[in-house]
Amino acid sequence: KGSFTKMATDFIVDFETLGVTDDSVLLSVGILPCPDISGTYTIKDLISSGLYIKFNREQQYKAGRKIDSNTLEWWEKQGDAAKIVLSNTNLHDIVKAQLTIRNFMFEHGFDKRESKIWSRGMIDQRWWQSFCMTCATLDQNVNDFLPFQNWRDIRTILEVLTGSTKGSIQDDDPRFIKHNALSDCVLDYLRMQNALHI
């Protein structure tokens, strides 16, 4: 089912945030339309097929979303490539960003009945739902178009298939940018692809 047989497109979604609660300020999102699992793809090709958005943090904070000081301190200790997400460049209005995400996913084959949304655990689903609620306070036309029952957990499938939540590719693989939302999506797609080929 899903993108693995090209009947519909599955997506991997990853958020980077300033906290661990549902209403945390979101820093960025990466979204990767999953190509056919039987294909061979370069990391560069996968990155170029995805969507990466940095969100306006001040707008979210004014709308009631929260910043956790410990998480902010943690970000300050990460590598320079990861800390780019903290810069005040290329920030998107959150309502416009939600529409961009919607358009991107439907343009890339999202099907409400068939497509699955994959993430590392279910916190990304809760962040998404809370984000949509925040956007709806600013524009009543915003809605959560991703059915809750379509979300799936990457860590679970990897552990079932390989015995490890990381599969065959470790977090410190130098080909990927740690804590970059889109790079994390590509990493997890390749982990699932490798696991399903075992």
Coordinates of C-alpha atoms in Angstrom, one line a residue:
K1 CA 0.0 0.0 0.0
G2 CA 0.9 3.7 -0.1
S3 CA 4.0 4.9 -1.9
F4 CA 5.7 1.5 -1.6
T5 CA 3.5 0.3 -4.5
K6 CA 3.0 3.8 -6.1
M7 CA -0.8 3.6 -5.5
A8 CA -0.5 6.8 -3.5
T9 CA 2.3 8.9 -2.0
D10 CA 3.4 8.5 1.5
F11 CA 5.3 11.3 3.3
I12 CA 7.8 11.6 6.0
V13 CA 7.4 14.6 8.3
D14 CA 9.8 16.0 10.8
F15 CA 9.6 19.1 13.0
E16 CA 12.3 20.9 14.9
T17 CA 11.0 22.8 17.9
L18 CA 11.8 24.9 21.0
G19 CA 10.2 22.4 23.4
V20 CA 8.6 19.0 23.8
T21 CA 5.0 19.9 24.6
D22 CA 2.3 20.0 22.0
D23 CA 2.2 23.8 22.0
S24 CA 5.9 24.4 21.6
V25 CA 7.1 26.9 19.1
L26 CA 8.1 25.2 15.9
L27 CA 11.4 26.1 14.3
S28 CA 11.1 24.2 11.1
V29 CA 9.5 21.3 9.2
G30 CA 10.9 18.9 6.6
I31 CA 8.5 17.0 4.4
L32 CA 9.6 14.2 2.0
P33 CA 7.3 12.6 -0.6
C34 CA 8.4 8.9 -0.5
P35 CA 9.5 7.6 -3.9
D36 CA 9.0 4.0 -4.8
I37 CA 10.8 1.9 -2.2
S38 CA 12.4 -0.3 -4.9
G39 CA 14.2 2.6 -6.6
T40 CA 17.8 3.9 -6.1
Y41 CA 18.1 7.5 -5.1
T42 CA 21.0 9.8 -4.1
I43 CA 20.7 11.9 -0.9
K44 CA 20.9 15.0 -3.1
D45 CA 18.0 13.9 -5.2
L46 CA 15.8 13.1 -2.2
I47 CA 16.7 16.5 -0.5
S48 CA 15.8 18.3 -3.8
S49 CA 12.4 16.6 -3.9
G50 CA 11.4 17.6 -0.4
L51 CA 10.0 20.7 1.3
Y52 CA 11.8 22.7 4.1
I53 CA 10.2 25.6 5.9
K54 CA 11.4 27.8 8.8
F55 CA 8.6 29.2 10.8
N56 CA 8.2 32.7 12.3
R57 CA 8.9 32.1 16.0
E58 CA 7.7 35.5 17.3
Q59 CA 4.3 35.1 15.5
Q60 CA 3.9 31.8 17.2
Y61 CA 4.9 33.1 20.6
K62 CA 2.4 35.9 20.4
A63 CA -0.2 33.4 19.5
G64 CA 0.4 31.5 22.7
R65 CA 2.9 28.8 21.8
K66 CA 5.7 28.1 24.3
I67 CA 9.5 28.2 24.4
D68 CA 11.4 25.9 26.7
S69 CA 14.6 27.5 28.0
N70 CA 16.3 24.1 28.4
T71 CA 15.6 23.2 24.8
L72 CA 16.9 26.6 23.6
E73 CA 20.1 26.0 25.5
W74 CA 20.4 22.6 23.9
W75 CA 20.1 24.1 20.5
E76 CA 22.9 26.6 21.3
K77 CA 25.2 23.6 21.9
Q78 CA 24.6 21.9 18.5
G79 CA 26.8 22.2 15.5
D80 CA 26.8 25.2 13.2
A81 CA 24.9 23.5 10.5
A82 CA 22.1 22.5 12.9
K83 CA 22.0 26.0 14.5
I84 CA 21.1 27.6 11.2
V85 CA 17.5 26.9 12.1
L86 CA 17.8 29.5 14.9
S87 CA 18.7 32.3 12.5
N88 CA 16.2 35.0 11.7
T89 CA 16.4 34.5 7.9
N90 CA 13.8 33.0 5.6
L91 CA 11.1 32.8 8.2
H92 CA 7.6 32.1 7.0
D93 CA 4.2 33.4 8.2
I94 CA 2.7 30.3 9.8
V95 CA -0.7 30.5 8.1
K96 CA 0.9 30.9 4.7
A97 CA 3.3 28.0 5.6
Q98 CA 0.4 25.7 6.5
L99 CA -1.1 26.4 3.1
T100 CA 2.3 25.8 1.4
I101 CA 2.5 22.5 3.1
R102 CA -1.0 21.6 2.1
N103 CA -0.4 22.5 -1.6
F104 CA 3.0 20.7 -1.6
M105 CA 1.5 17.5 -0.3
F106 CA -1.5 17.4 -2.6
E107 CA 0.7 18.3 -5.6
H108 CA 2.9 15.4 -4.8
G109 CA 0.1 12.8 -4.6
F110 CA -1.3 13.0 -1.1
D111 CA -4.5 10.9 -0.8
K112 CA -6.5 11.3 2.4
R113 CA -7.6 7.6 2.1
E114 CA -4.4 5.9 1.2
S115 CA -1.4 8.1 2.0
K116 CA 0.5 7.5 5.2
I117 CA 2.4 10.1 7.2
W118 CA 5.5 8.8 8.8
S119 CA 7.3 10.4 11.7
R120 CA 9.7 9.5 14.6
G121 CA 7.1 8.7 17.2
M122 CA 3.8 10.5 17.6
I123 CA 5.0 13.8 18.9
D124 CA 5.3 15.2 15.4
Q125 CA 1.6 14.4 14.9
R126 CA 0.7 16.3 18.1
W127 CA 2.9 19.2 17.0
W128 CA 1.1 19.3 13.7
Q129 CA -2.4 19.2 15.2
S130 CA -1.5 21.9 17.7
F131 CA 0.1 24.0 14.9
C132 CA -3.1 23.8 12.8
M133 CA -5.1 24.9 15.8
T134 CA -2.8 27.9 16.3
C135 CA -3.1 28.8 12.6
A136 CA -6.9 28.5 12.8
T137 CA -6.9 31.2 15.5
L138 CA -5.4 33.5 12.9
D139 CA -7.4 32.4 9.9
Q140 CA -10.6 30.4 10.3
N141 CA -10.1 28.8 6.9
V142 CA -7.2 26.7 8.2
N143 CA -7.9 23.0 8.8
D144 CA -5.9 19.9 9.6
F145 CA -6.1 18.0 6.4
L146 CA -3.9 15.1 7.6
P147 CA -6.2 12.4 9.1
F148 CA -5.0 11.3 12.5
Q149 CA -5.4 7.6 11.6
N150 CA -3.0 8.0 8.7
W151 CA 0.0 8.7 10.9
R152 CA 2.6 5.9 11.4
D153 CA 5.7 5.6 13.6
I154 CA 9.1 5.1 11.8
R155 CA 10.9 3.9 15.0
T156 CA 8.4 1.1 15.4
I157 CA 8.7 -0.3 11.9
L158 CA 12.5 -0.1 12.1
E159 CA 12.6 -1.9 15.4
V160 CA 10.3 -4.6 14.2
L161 CA 12.3 -5.2 11.0
T162 CA 15.8 -4.7 12.2
G163 CA 15.8 -4.9 16.0
S164 CA 17.0 -1.2 16.2
T165 CA 15.1 2.1 16.1
K166 CA 18.0 3.4 13.9
G167 CA 18.0 0.6 11.3
S168 CA 21.2 0.3 9.3
I169 CA 22.2 4.0 9.3
Q170 CA 23.5 5.6 12.5
D171 CA 22.7 9.2 13.7
D172 CA 26.3 10.3 13.3
D173 CA 26.5 9.4 9.6
P174 CA 28.4 12.4 8.1
R175 CA 26.3 12.4 4.9
F176 CA 23.4 13.9 6.9
I177 CA 23.0 17.2 8.9
K178 CA 21.9 16.3 12.4
H179 CA 18.7 18.1 13.5
N180 CA 18.0 19.4 10.1
A181 CA 14.3 18.5 9.5
L182 CA 14.6 17.6 5.8
S183 CA 17.9 15.8 6.2
D184 CA 16.3 13.8 9.0
C185 CA 13.4 12.9 6.7
V186 CA 15.8 11.6 4.0
L187 CA 17.8 9.7 6.7
D188 CA 14.6 8.0 7.9
Y189 CA 13.4 7.2 4.3
L190 CA 16.7 5.4 3.6
R191 CA 16.6 3.6 6.9
M192 CA 13.1 2.3 6.0
Q193 CA 14.1 1.5 2.4
N194 CA 17.1 -0.5 3.7
A195 CA 15.0 -2.3 6.3
L196 CA 12.3 -3.3 3.8
H197 CA 15.0 -4.7 1.4
I198 CA 16.3 -7.1 4.1

